Coordinates of C-alpha atoms and ligand atoms in Angstrom, one line a residue:
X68 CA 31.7 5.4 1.9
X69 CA 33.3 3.3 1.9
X70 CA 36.3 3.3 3.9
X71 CA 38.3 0.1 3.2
X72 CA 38.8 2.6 -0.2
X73 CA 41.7 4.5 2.0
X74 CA 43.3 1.7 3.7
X75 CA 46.5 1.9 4.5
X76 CA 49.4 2.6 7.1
X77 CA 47.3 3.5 10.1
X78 CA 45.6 0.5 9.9
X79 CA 48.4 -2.0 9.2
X80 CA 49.7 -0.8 12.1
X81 CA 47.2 -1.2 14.5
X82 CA 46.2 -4.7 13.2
X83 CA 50.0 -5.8 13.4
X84 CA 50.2 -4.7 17.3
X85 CA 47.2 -7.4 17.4
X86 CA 48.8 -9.9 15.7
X87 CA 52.6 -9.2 17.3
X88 CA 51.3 -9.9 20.9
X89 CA 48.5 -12.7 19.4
X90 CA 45.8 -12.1 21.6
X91 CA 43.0 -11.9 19.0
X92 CA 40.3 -12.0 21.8
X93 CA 38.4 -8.7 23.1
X94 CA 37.9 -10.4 26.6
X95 CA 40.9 -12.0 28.8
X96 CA 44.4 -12.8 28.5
X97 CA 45.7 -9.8 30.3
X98 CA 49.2 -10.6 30.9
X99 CA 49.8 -11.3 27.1
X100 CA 48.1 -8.3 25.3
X101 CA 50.9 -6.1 26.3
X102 CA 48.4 -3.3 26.8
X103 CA 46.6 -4.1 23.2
X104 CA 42.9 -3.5 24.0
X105 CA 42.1 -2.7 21.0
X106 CA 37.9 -3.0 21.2
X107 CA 38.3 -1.0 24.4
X108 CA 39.9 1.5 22.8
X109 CA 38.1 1.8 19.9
X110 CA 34.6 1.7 22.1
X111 CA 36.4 4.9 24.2
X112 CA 37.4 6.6 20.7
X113 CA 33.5 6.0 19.7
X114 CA 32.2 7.6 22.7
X115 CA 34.2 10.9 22.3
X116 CA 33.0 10.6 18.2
X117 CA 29.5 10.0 19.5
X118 CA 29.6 12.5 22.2
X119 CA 28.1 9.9 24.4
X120 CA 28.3 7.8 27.2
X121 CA 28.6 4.0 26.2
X122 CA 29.6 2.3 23.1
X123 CA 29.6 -1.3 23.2
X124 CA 31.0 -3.1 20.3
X125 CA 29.6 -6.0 18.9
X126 CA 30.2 -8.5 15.4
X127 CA 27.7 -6.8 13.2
X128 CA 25.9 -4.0 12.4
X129 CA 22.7 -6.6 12.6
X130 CA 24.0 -8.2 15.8
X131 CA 24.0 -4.2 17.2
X132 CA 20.3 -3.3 16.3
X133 CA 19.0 -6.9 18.1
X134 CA 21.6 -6.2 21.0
X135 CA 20.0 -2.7 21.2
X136 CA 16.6 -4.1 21.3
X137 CA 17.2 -7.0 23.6
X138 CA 19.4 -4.4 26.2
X139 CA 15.8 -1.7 26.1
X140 CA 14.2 -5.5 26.7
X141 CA 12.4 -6.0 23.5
X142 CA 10.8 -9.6 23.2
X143 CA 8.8 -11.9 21.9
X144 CA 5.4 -10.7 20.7
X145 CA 6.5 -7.2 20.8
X146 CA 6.1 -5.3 18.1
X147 CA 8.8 -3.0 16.8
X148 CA 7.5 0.1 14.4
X149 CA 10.1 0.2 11.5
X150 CA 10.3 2.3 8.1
X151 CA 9.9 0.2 4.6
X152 CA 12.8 1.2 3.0
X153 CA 15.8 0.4 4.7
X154 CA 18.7 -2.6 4.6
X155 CA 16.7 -6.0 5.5
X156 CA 19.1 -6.5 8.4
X157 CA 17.1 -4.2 10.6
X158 CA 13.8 -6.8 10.0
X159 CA 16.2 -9.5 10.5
X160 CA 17.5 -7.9 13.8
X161 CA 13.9 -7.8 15.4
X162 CA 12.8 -11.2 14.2
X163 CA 15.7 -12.8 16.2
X164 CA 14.3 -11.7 19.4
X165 CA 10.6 -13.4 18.5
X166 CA 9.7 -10.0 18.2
X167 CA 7.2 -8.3 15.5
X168 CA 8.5 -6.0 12.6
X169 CA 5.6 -3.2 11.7
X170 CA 6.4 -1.4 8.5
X171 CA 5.2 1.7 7.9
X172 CA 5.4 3.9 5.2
X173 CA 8.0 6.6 4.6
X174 CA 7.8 10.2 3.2
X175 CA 9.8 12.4 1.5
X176 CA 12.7 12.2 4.5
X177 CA 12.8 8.6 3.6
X178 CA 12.6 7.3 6.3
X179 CA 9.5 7.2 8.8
X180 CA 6.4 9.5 8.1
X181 CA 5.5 10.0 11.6
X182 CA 1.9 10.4 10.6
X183 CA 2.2 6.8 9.6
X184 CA 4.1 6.1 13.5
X185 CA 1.2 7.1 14.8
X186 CA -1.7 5.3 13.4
X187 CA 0.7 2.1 13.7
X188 CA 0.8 1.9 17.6
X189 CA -1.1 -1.0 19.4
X190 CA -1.3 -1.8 22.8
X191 CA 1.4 -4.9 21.9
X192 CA 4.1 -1.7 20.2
X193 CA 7.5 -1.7 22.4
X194 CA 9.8 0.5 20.1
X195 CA 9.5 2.4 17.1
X196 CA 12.4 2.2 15.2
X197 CA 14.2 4.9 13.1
X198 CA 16.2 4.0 10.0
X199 CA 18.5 6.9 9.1
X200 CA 19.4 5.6 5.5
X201 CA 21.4 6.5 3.3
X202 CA 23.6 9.0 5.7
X203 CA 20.6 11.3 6.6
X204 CA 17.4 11.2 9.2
X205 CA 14.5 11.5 10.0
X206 CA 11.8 13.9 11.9
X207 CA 13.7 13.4 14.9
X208 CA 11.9 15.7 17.5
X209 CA 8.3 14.6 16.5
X210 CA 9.3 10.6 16.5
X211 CA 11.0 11.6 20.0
X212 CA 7.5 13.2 21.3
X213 CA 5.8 9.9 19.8
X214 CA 7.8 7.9 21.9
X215 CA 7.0 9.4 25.5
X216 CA 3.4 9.9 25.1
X217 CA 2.9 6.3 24.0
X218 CA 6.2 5.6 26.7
X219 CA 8.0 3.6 23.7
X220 CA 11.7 2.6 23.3
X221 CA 13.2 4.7 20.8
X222 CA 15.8 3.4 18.7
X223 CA 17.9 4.4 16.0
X224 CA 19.0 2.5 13.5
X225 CA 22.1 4.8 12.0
X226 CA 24.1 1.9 10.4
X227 CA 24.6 3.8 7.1
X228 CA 24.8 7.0 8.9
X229 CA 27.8 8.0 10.8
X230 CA 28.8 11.5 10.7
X231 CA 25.7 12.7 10.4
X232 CA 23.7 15.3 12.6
X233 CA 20.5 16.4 14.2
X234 CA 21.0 19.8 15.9
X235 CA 24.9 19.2 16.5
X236 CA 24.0 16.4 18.1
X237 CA 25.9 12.9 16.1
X238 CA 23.1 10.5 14.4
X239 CA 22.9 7.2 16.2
X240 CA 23.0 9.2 19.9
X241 CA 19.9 11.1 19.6
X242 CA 17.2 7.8 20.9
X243 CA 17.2 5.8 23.4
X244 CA 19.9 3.4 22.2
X245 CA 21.3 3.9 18.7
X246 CA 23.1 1.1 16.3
X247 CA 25.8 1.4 13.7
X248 CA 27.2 -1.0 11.2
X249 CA 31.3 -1.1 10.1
X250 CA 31.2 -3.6 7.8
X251 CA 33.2 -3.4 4.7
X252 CA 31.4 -1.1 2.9
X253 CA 30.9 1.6 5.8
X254 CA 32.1 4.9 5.6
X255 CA 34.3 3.2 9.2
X256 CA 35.2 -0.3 8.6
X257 CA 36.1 -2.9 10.8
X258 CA 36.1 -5.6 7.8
X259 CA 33.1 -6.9 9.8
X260 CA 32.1 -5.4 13.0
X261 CA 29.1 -2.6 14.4
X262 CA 28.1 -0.7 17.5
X263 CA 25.1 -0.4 20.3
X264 CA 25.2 3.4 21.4
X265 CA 23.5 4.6 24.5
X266 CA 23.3 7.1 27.5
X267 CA 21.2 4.7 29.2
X268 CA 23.8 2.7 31.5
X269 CA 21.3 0.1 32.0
X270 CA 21.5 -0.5 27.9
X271 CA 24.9 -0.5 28.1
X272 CA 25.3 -2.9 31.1
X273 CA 22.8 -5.2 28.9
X274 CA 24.2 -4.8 26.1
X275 CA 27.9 -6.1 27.5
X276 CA 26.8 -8.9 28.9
X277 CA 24.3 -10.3 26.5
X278 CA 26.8 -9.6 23.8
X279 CA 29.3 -12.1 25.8
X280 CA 27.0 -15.1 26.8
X281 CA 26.0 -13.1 30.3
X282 CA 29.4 -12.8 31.5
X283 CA 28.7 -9.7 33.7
X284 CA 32.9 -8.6 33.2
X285 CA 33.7 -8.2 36.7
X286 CA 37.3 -9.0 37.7
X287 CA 40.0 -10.9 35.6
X288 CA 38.9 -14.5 35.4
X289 CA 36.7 -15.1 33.1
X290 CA 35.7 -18.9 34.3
X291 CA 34.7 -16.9 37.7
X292 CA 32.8 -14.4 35.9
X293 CA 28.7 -14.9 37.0
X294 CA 26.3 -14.4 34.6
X295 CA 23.1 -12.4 35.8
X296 CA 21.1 -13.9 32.5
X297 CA 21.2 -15.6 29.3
X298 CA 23.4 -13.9 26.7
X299 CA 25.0 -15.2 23.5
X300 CA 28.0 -14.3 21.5
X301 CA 28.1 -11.4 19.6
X302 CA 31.2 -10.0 20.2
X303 CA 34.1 -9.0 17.7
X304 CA 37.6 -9.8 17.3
X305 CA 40.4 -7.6 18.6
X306 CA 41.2 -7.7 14.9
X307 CA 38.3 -6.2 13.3
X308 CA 38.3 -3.3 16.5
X309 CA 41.7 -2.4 14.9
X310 CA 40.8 -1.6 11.7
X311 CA 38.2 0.6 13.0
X312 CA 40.6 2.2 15.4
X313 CA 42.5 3.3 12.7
X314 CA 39.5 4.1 10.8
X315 CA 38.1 6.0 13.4
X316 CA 40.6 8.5 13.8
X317 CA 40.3 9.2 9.9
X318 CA 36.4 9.9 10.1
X319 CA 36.3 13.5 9.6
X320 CA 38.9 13.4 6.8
X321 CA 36.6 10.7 5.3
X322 CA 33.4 13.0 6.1
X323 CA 35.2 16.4 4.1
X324 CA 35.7 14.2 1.3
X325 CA 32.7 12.7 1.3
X326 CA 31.2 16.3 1.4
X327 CA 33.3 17.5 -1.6
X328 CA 32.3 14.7 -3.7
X329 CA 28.2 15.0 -2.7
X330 CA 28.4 19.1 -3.4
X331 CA 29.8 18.8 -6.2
X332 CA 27.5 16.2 -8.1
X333 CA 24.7 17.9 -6.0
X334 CA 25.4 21.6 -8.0
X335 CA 25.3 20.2 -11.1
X336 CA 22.2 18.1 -10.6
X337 CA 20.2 20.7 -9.1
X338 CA 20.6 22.5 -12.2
X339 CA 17.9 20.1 -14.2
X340 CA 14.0 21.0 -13.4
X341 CA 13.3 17.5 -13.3
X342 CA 15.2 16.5 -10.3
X343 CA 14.6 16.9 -7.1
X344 CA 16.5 16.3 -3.6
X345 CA 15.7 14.3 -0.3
X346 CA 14.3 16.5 2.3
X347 CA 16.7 17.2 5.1
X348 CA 15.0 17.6 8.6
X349 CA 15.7 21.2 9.8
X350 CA 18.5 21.3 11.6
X351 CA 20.2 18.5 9.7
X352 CA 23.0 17.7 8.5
X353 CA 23.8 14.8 6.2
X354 CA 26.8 12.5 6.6
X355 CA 27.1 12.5 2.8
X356 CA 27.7 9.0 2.6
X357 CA 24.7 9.3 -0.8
X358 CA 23.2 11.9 -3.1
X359 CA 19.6 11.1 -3.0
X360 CA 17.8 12.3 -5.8
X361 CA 13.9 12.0 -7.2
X362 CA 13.2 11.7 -10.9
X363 CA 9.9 13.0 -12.1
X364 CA 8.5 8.9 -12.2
X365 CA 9.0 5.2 -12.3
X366 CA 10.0 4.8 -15.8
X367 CA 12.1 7.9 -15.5
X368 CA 13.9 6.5 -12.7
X369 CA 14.7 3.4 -14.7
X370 CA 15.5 4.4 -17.7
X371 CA 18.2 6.9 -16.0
X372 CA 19.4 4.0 -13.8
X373 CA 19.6 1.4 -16.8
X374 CA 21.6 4.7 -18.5
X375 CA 24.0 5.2 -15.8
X376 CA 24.9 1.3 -15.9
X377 CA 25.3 1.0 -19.4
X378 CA 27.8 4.8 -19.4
X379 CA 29.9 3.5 -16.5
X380 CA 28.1 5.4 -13.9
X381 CA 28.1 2.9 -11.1
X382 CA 27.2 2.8 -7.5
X383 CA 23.5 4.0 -8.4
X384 CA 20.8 2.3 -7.1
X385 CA 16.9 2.4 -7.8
X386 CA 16.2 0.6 -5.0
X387 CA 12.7 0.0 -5.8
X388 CA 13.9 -2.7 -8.3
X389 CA 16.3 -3.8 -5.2
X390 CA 16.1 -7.1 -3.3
X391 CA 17.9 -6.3 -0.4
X392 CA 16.7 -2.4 0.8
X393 CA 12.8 -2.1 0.1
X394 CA 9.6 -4.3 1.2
X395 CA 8.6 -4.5 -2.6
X396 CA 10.9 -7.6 -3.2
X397 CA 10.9 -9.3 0.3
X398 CA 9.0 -12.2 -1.0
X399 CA 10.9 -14.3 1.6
X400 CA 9.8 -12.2 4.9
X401 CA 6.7 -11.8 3.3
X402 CA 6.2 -15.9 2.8
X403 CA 8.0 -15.8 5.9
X404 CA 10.4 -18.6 4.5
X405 CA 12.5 -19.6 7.9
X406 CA 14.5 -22.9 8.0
X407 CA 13.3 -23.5 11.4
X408 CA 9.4 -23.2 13.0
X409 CA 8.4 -19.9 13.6
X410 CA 6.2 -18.6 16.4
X411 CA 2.3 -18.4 16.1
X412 CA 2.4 -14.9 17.4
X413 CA 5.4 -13.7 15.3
X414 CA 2.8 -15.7 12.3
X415 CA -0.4 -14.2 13.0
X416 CA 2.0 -10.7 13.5
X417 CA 3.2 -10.5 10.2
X418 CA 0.2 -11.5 8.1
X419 CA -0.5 -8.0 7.0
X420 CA 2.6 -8.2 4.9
X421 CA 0.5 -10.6 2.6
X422 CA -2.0 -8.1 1.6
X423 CA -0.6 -4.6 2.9
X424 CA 0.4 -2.4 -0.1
X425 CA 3.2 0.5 0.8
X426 CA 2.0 3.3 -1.7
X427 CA 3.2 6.3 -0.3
X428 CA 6.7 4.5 0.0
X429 CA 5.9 3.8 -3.7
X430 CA 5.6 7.3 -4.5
X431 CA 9.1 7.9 -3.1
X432 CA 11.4 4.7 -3.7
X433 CA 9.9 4.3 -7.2
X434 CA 11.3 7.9 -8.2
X435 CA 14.6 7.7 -6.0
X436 CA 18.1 7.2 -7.3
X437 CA 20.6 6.5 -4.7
X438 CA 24.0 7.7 -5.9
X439 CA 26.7 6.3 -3.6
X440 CA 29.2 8.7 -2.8
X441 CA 33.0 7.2 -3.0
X442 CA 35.9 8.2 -0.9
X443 CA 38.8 7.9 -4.2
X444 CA 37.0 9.6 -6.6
X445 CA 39.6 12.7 -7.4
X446 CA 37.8 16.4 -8.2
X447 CA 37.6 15.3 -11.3
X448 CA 36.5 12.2 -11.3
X449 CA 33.6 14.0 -9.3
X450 CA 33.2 16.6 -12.0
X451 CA 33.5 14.0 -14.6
X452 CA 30.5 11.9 -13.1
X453 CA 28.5 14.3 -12.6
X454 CA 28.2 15.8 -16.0
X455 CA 27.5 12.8 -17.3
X456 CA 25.0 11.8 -15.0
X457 CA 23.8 15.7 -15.9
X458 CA 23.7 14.9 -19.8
X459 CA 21.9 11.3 -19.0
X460 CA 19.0 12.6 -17.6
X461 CA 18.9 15.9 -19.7
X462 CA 18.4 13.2 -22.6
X463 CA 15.8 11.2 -21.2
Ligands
LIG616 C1 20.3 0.3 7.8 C2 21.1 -0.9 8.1 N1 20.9 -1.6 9.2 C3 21.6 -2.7 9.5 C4 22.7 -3.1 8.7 C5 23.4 -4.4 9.1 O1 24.8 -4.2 9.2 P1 25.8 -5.4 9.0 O2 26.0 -5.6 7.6 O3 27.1 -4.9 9.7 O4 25.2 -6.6 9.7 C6 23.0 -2.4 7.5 C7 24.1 -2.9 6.6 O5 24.1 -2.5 5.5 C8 22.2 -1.3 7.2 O6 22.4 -0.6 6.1

């Protein structure tokens, strides 16, 4: 991660095709493009990295995880079972639909206990709602048997997770409908962009249309186009597919570095008693986007973050102090501050948040250090950073 750290030729060209013919539109315009279809192309170069079916791109890696839920028809008053630690985009994602975010706790995968699944479902549960943070996954066979005894959508929420896999099978096509995120500081990115993944063509056929106002895409005029139900527009710029296009082609270069630079911190850190790693379901196999890490406790974990900061180690984070990736500091979901009326059943769904306390998630977030691994670190660099990390928490 990220991949905006190796732009370069491929991408220049690719965008410059766009902007030589000027159709910056996904949709239309046939006789101008030239054959530039860049979102097509990209959504067909997806497909073959995904092993799967459909690919539908869409503007964000947010607008992909409600376009996922609305396609599997999540909606109002459903509730959606999702982990506490993740980015607060997947909360977001369900809340646009009028839909219920559940939080449960995670364990040591970090991501969802499915002990913790269980006891969550209620008659009102739609979907439950894996995050695979920080370039790894969850217990991917038990959630899966969750899901068809209680005949729930399952969804995966892979944004931070591409290249990743579960039994040679690529994170983010392993549910029902899987989601990914390429904005700029993806391992892929399209400056802004993201993905709805699926095998399901009814998803896909969903997700096309409500990502384009309903249009349901058939023939070449676009003001004939009918529109079988409501949609709105989520759809990205031939642009942005470009970049990814040329970004996509580079993933598993970007995945062998990523690898080199993980190993090599994660040899030296495994040497200390005191730290420990993320588990890795069986049959795993990280995308190496971050070295997770657990320090013994809390004020272990922050002092060794506060350390890294102040010795140039950057790109840690102790999320637990975090605003944007754990429930500890959503004050605003849990006040539910909205500039506009929200429902009395979205309301009276979320009051838990008030007076629910997350301490198994605790146990974990408060102890993890995230260390973000970077694409144009050199071998040394690598080596470099992870002695020092080494020596920091030796002398804590
Ligand atoms: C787990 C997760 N879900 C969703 C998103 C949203 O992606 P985007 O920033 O493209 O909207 C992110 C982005 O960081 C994420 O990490």
């Amino acid at each position: 991660m990220p991949g905006f750290e190796l732009f370069g030729d491929l991408e220049r060209k690719e965008v410059n095709d766009v902007l030589d013919n000027g159709v910056l539109m996904r949709y239309g315009f046939d006789a101008m493009r030239n054959g530039h279809w860049k979102a097509k192309e990209l959504e067909a170069e997806l497909c073959k990295t995904f092993s799967t079916d459909y690919v539908q791109l869409v503007s964000s890696g947010t607008a992909a995880v409600s376009v996922a839920l609305a396609s599997a028809g999540v909606g109002a008053g459903d509730e959606v079972i999702m982990p506490t630690f993740t980015f607060v985009a997947s909360f977001e994602a369900i809340m646009m639909l009028g839909a219920i975010p559940v939080l449960v706790d995670i364990d040591d995968t970090l991501t969802l206990d499915p002990k913790e699944v269980e006891k969550a479902i209620t008659p009102k549960t739609k979907a439950v709602m894996v995050v695979q943070m920080c370039g790894s996954m969850g217990h991917m066979d038990t959630l899966r048997a969750i899901c068809n005894k209680h005949n729930l959508i399952f969804v995966e929420d892979a944004c931070q997770a591409i290249g990743g896999s579960y039994k040679g099978k690529p994170l983010g096509s392993i549910a029902d409908v899987g989601c990914f995120s390429f904005d700029f500081v993806k391992t892929i990115t399209c400056g802004e962009g993201g993905a709805v993944v699926t095998n399901k063509k009814e998803y896909y056929t969903n997700a096309d249309h409500y990502s384009d106002h309903g249009h349901d895409h058939i023939g070449n005029d676009r003001g004939a186009e009918t529109h079988p139900f409501l949609g709105y527009n989520f759809r990205i710029s031939e642009l942005n597919a470009a970049v990814g296009l040329a970004q996509v082609r580079r993933l598993p270069e970007f995945i062998e570095i990523q690898k080199r630079n993980y190993s090599i911190i994660r040899e030296v850190l495994s040497k200390i008693p005191e730290v420990t790693f993320r588990s890795v379901p069986e049959g795993g196999k990280e995308s190496y986007a971050f070295l997770n890490f657990f320090l013994p406790d809390l004020e272990f974990a922050r002092k060794a973050s506060q350390a890294f900061k102040e010795n140039g180690i950057d790109a840690c984070f102790h999320y637990y102090d975090n605003n944007w990736h754990y429930i500890r500091k959503w004050d605003h979901l849990k006040e539910l501050k909205s500039l506009y009326p929200i429902s009395n059943e979205v309301k009276e769904g979320l009051q838990y948040l008030k007076t629910r306390t997350f301490k198994q998630s605790d146990t974990y977030i408060a102890r993890n250090i995230s260390s973000l691994i970077k694409l144009s670190w050199t071998k040394e660099d690598v080596n470099a950073r992870a002695q020092k990390m080494a020596e920091i928490i030796k002398s804590i």
